Short mmCIF file of C-alpha atoms and ligand atoms in Angstrom, two decimals:
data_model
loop_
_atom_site.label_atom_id
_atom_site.label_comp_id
_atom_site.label_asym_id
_atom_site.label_seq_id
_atom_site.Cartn_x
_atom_site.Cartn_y
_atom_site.Cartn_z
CA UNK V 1 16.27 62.72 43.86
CA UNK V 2 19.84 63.70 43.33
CA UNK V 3 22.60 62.61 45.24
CA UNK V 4 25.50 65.34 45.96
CA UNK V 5 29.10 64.97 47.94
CA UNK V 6 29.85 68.34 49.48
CA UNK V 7 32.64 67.86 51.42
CA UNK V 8 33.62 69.77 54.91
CA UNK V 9 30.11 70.70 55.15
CA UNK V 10 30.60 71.33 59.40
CA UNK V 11 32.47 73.92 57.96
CA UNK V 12 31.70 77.79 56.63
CA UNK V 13 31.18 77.33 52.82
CA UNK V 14 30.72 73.80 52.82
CA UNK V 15 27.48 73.98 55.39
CA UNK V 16 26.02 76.70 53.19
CA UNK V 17 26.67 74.68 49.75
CA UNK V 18 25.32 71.52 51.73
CA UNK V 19 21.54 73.71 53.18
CA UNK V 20 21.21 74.72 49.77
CA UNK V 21 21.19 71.38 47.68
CA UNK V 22 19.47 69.76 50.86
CA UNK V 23 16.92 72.72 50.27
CA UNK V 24 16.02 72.09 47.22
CA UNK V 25 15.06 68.23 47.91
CA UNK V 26 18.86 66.75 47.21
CA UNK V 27 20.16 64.04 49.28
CA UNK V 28 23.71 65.04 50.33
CA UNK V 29 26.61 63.18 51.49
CA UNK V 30 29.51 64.62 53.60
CA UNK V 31 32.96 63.72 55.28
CA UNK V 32 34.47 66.20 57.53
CA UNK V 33 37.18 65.52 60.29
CA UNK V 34 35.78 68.74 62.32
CA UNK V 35 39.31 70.13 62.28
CA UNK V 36 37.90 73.61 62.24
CA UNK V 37 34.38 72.67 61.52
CA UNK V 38 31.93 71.72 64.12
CA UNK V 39 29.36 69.15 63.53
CA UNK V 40 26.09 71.10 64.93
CA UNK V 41 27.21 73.13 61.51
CA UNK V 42 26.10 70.12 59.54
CA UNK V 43 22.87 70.82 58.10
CA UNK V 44 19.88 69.01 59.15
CA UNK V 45 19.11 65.97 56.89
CA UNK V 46 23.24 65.75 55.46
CA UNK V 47 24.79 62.61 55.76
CA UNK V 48 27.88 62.85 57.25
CA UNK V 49 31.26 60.17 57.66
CA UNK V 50 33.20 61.58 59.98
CA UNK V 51 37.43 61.87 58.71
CA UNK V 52 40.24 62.42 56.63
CA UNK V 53 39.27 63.46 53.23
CA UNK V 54 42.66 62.28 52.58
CA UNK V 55 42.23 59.03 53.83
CA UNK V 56 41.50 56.41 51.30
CA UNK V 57 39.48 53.55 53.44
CA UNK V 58 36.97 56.10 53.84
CA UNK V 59 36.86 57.34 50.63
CA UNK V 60 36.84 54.05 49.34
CA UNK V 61 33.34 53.66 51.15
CA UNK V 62 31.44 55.71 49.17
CA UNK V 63 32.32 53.80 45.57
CA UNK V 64 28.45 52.72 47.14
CA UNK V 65 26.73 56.51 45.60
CA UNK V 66 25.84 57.45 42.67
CA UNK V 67 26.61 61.28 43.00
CA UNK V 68 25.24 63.66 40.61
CA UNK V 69 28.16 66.05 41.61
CA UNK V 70 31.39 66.21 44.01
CA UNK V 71 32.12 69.86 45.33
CA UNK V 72 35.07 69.27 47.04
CA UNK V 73 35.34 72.36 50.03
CA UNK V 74 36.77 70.27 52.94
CA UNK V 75 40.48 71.82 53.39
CA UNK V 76 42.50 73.72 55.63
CA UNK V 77 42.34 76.76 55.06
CA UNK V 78 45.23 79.43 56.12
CA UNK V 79 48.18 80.33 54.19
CA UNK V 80 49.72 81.04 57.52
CA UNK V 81 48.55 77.41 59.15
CA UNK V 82 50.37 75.92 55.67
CA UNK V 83 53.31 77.14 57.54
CA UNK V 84 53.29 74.93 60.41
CA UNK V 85 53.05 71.51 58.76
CA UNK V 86 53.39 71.72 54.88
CA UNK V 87 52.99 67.81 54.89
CA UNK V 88 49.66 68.33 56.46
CA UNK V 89 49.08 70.55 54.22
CA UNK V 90 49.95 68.66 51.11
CA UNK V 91 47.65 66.01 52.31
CA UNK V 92 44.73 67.68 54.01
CA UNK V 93 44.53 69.68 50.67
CA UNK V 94 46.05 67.99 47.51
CA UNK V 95 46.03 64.29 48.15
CA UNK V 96 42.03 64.67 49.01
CA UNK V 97 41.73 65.89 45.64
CA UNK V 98 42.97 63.44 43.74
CA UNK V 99 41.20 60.90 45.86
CA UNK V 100 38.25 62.49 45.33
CA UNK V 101 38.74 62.56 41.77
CA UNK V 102 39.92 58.95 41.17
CA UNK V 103 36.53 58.22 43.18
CA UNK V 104 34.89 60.42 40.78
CA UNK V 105 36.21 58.40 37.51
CA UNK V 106 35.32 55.38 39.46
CA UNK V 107 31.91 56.27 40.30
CA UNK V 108 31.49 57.38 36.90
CA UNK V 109 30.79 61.03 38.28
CA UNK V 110 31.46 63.33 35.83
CA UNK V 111 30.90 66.50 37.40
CA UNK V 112 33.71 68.09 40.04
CA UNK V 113 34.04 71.35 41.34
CA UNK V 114 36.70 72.33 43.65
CA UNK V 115 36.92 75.47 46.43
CA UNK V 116 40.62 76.66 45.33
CA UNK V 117 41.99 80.16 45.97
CA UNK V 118 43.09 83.81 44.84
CA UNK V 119 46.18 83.07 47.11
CA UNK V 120 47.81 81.31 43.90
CA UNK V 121 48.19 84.44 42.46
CA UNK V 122 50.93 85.65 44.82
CA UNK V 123 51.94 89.03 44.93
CA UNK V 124 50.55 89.89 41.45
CA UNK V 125 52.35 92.22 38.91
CA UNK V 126 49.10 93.49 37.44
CA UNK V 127 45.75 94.62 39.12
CA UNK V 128 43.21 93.13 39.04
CA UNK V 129 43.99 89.82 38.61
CA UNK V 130 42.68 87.40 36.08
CA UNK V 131 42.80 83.51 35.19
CA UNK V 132 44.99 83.70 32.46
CA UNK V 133 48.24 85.98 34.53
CA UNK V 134 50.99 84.44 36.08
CA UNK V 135 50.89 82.92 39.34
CA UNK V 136 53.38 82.75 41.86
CA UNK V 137 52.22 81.33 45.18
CA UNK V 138 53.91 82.55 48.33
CA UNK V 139 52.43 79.54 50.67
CA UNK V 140 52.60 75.44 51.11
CA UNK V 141 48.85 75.91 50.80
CA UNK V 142 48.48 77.94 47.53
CA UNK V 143 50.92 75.33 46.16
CA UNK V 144 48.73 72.77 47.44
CA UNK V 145 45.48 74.32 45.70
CA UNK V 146 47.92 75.12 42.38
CA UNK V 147 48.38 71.39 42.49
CA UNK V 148 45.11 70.02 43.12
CA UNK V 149 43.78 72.29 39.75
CA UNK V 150 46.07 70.34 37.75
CA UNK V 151 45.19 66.96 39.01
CA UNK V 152 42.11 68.39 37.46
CA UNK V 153 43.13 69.21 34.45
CA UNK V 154 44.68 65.92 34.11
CA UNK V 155 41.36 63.80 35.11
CA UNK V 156 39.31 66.07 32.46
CA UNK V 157 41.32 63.67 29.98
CA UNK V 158 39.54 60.91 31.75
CA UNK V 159 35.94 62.51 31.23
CA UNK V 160 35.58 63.65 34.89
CA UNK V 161 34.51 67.82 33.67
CA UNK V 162 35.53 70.02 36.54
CA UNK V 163 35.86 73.58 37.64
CA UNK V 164 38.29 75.37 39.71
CA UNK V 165 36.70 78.54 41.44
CA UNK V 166 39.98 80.38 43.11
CA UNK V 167 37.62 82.39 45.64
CA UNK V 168 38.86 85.45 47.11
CA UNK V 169 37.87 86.66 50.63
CA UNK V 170 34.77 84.89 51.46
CA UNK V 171 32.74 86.16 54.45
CA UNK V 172 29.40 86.04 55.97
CA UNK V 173 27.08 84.86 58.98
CA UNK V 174 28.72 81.27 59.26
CA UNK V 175 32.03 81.68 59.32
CA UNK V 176 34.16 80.81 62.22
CA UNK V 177 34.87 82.94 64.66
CA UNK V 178 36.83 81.06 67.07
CA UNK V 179 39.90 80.38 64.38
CA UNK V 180 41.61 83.27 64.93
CA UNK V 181 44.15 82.53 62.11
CA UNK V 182 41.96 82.13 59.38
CA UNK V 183 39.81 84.66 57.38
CA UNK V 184 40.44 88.92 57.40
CA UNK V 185 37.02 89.63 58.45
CA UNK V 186 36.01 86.99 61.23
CA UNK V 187 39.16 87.51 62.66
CA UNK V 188 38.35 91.50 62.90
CA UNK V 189 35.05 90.76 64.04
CA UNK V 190 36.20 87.72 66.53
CA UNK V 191 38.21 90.27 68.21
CA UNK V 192 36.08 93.36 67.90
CA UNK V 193 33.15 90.96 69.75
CA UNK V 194 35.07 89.34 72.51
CA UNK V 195 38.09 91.59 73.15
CA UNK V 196 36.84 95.15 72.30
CA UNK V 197 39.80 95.54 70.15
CA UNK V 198 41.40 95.10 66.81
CA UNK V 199 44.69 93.81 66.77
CA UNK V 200 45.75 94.30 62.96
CA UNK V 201 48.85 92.39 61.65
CA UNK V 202 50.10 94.42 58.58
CA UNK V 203 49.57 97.82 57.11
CA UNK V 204 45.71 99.31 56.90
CA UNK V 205 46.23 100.34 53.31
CA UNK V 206 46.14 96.49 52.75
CA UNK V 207 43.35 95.33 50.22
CA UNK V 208 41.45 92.52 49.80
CA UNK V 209 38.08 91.70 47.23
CA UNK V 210 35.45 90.76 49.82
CA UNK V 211 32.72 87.96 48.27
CA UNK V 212 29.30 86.90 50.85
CA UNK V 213 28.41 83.67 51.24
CA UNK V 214 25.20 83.48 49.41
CA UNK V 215 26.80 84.49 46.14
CA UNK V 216 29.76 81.81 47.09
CA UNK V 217 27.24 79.44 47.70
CA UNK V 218 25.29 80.45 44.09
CA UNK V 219 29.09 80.58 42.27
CA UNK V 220 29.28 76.70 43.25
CA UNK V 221 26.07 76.28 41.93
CA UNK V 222 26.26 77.59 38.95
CA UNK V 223 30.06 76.64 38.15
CA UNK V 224 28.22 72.82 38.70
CA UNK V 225 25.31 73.94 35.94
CA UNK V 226 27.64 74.77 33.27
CA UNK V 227 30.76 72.67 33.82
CA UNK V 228 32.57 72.64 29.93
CA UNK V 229 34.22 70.34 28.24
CA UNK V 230 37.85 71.78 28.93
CA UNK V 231 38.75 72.40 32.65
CA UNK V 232 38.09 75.67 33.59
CA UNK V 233 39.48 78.37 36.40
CA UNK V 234 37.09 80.90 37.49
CA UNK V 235 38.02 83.66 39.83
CA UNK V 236 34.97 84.31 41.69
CA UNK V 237 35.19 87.89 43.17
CA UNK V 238 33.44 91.27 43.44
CA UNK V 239 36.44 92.82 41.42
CA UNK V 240 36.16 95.45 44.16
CA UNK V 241 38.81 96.82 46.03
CA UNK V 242 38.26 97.12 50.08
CA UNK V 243 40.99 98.36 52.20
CA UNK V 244 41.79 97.22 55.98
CA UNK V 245 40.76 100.30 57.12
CA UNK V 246 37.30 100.21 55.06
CA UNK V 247 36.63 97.30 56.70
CA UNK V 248 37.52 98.26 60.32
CA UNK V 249 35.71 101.33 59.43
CA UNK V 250 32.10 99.14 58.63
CA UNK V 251 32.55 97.24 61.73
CA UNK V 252 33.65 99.90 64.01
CA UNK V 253 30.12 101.78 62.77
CA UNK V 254 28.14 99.04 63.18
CA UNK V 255 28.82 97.99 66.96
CA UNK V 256 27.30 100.15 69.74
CA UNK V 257 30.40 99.51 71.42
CA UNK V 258 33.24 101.10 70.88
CA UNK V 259 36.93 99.18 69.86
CA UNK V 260 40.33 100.15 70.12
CA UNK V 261 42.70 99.42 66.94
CA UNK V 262 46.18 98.14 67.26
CA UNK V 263 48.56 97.76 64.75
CA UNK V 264 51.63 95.25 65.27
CA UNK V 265 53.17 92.67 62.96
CA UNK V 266 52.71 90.99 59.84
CA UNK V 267 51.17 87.65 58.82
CA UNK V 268 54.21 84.98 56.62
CA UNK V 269 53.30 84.77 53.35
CA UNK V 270 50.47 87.29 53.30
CA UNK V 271 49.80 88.96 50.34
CA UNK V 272 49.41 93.01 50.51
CA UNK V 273 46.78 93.51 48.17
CA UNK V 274 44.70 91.83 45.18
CA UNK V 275 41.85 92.04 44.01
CA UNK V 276 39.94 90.19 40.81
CA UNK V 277 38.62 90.09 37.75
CA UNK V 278 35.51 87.62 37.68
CA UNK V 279 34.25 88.49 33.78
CA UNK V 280 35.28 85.17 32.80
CA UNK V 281 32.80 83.30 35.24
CA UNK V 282 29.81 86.09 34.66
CA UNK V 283 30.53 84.75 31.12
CA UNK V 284 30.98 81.37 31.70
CA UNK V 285 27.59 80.95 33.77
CA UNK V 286 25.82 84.20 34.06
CA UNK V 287 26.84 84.77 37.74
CA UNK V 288 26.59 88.44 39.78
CA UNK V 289 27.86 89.09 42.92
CA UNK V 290 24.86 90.44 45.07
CA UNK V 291 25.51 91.72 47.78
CA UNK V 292 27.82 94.36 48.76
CA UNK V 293 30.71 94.82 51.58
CA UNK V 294 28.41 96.94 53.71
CA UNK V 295 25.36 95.13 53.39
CA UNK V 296 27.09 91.42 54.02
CA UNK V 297 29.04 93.09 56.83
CA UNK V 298 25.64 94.43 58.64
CA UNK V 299 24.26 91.16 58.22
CA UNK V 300 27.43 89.16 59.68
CA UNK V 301 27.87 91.60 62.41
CA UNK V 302 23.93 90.76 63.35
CA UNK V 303 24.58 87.36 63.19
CA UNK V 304 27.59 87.46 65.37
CA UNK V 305 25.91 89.30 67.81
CA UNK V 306 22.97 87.46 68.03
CA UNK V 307 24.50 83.67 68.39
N1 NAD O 1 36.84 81.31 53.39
C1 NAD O 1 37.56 81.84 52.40
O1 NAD O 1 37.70 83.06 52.29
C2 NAD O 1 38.19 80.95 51.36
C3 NAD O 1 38.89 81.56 50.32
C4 NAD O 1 39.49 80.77 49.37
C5 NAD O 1 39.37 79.39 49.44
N2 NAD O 1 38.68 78.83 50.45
C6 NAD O 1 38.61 77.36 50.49
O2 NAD O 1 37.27 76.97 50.73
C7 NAD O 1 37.25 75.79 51.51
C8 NAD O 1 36.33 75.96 52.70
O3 NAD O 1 36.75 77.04 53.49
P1 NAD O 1 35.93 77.56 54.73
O4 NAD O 1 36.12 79.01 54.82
O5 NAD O 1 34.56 77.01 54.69
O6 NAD O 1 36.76 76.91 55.93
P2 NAD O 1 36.25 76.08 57.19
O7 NAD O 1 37.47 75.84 58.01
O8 NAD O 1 35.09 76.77 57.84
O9 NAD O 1 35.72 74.74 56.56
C9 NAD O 1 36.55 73.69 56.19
C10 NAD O 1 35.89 72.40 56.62
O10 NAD O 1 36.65 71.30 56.14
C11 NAD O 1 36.92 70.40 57.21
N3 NAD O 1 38.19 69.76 56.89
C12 NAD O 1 39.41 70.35 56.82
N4 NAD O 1 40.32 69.48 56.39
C13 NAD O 1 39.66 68.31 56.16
C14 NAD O 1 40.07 67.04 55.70
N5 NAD O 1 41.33 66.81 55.38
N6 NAD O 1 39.13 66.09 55.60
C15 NAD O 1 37.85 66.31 55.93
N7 NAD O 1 37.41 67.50 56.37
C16 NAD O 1 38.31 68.49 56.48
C17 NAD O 1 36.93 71.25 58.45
O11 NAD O 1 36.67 70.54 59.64
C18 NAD O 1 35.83 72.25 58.13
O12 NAD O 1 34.57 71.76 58.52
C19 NAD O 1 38.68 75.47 51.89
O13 NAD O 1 39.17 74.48 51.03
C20 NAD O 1 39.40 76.77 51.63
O14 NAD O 1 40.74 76.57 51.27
C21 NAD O 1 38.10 79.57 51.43
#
């Protein structure tokens, strides 16, 4: 039996990353401070220290595994949030990582994959965007992911082989829908649910690449299967573009209710479109994106429904 450290597993991705590896007989290990998680998200049979992946103690208390793998998820998650409390930010997301990693080297773990983000890319020159263009982030928490990449690099030198995947819009059933600052689609849905209206922040001809959850959860998996010897970036993306409106569009036909849609403001640092170029990963690891914005909408928009 393997033993796995997924962290922020009461969260979205991390819960999904966690029921797979527990799935297929793993014993996993998790520390979450249920900022924006909730622990009834935990899987069953998942391990889980409560805190601060940023807090060293409790890091320090698992030098007592011998983990096959650390996929480090547990973050916050919102450009706009980064706003707030940069400091936070810095710590909730950057100085985790290179805990995580110096327990890694300790450990003698050699395999690390880390949740960054297409938000390092900015507002990008050149559509779509790939791993090798310039980046320019435009918030305190793509500097923070930027960052935690090249503590990366860095520990490669040490023999800890890790993988970056900057994801791009993830959605799917799972996903929080009480945050309301955090995530295009749940935030759509969150308000198309409870408030019969959209309020959108930001022009409709917006676009964003839209990736599901099972083909997140099957990126991390596979990134982890064929980790190289240099540190590698992966966008992991449908290379599609999907508009605001497309998206409103799929939700607004799905309900048997109808929504109003209101259009006021715009979000700090918010990027107004991007969309990716994944061919390095699909070469990388053999991974396809499989399943499309419709059909991962219909089944989020069940699941929403039905909780
Ligand atoms: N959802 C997306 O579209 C998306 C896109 C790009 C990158 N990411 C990254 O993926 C990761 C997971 O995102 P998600 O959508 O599952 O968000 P989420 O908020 O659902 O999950 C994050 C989890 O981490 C926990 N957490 C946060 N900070 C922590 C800390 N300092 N120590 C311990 N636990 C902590 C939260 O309580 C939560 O359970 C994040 O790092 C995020 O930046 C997400």
């Amino acid at each position: 039996v393997k033993t796995f450290l997924v962290t922020g597993a009461a969260g979205f991705i991390g819960a999904a990353v966690a029921r797979y590896l527990v799935g297929k007989g793993n014993e996993v290990v998790t520390v979450d401070n249920l900022s924006t998680g909730y622990k009834e998200a935990i899987p069953t049979g998942v391990e889980f220290y409560e805190g601060n992946c940023q807090d060293e103690y409790l890091i320090n208390q698992l030098e007592k595994y011998d983990f096959e793998a650390i996929f480090h998820i547990a973050g916050q998650s919102s450009g706009e949030i980064s706003f707030d409390n940069p400091i936070y930010d810095l710590q909730t997301n950057t100085q985790s990582t290179l805990l995580l990693l110096k327990l890694a080297l300790k450990t003698k773990c050699t395999k690390f994959i880390y949740a960054s983000t297409m938000s390092v890319y900015g507002d990008a020159e050149k559509l779509p965007v790939n791993e090798s263009m310039n980046i320019e982030p435009k918030s305190f928490y793509a500097v923070g992911k930027i960052a935690s990449e090249h503590y990366m690099r860095i520990y490669q030198n040490y023999g800890i082989r890790s993988s970056a995947l900057r994801l791009f819009n993830v959605y799917g059933p799972g996903q929080n829908l009480e945050n309301l600052r955090q995530g295009m689609i749940s935030i759509y849905l969150a308000q198309a649910i409870n408030n019969r209206h959209i309020i959108v922040k930001g022009p409709k001809e917006r676009f964003r690449d839209f990736v599901f959850i099972d083909d997140v959860v099957n990126a991390f998996i596979l990134a982890c299967e064929n980790l190289k010897d240099i540190f590698c970036i992966y966008n992991v993306c449908t290379g599609i573009k999907a508009t605001v409106e497309e998206v409103i569009n799929i939700i607004k036909n799905n309900l048997d209710f109808p929504i109003d849609i209101i259009y006021k403001g715009s979000t700090p640092g918010d990027q107004f479109g991007i969309y990716g170029d994944a061919s390095l990963f699909k070469r990388a690891t053999g991974w396809q994106p499989r399943v499309n914005l419709e059909e991962g909408l219909k089944k989020m928009i069940a699941w929403a429904i039905n909780r």
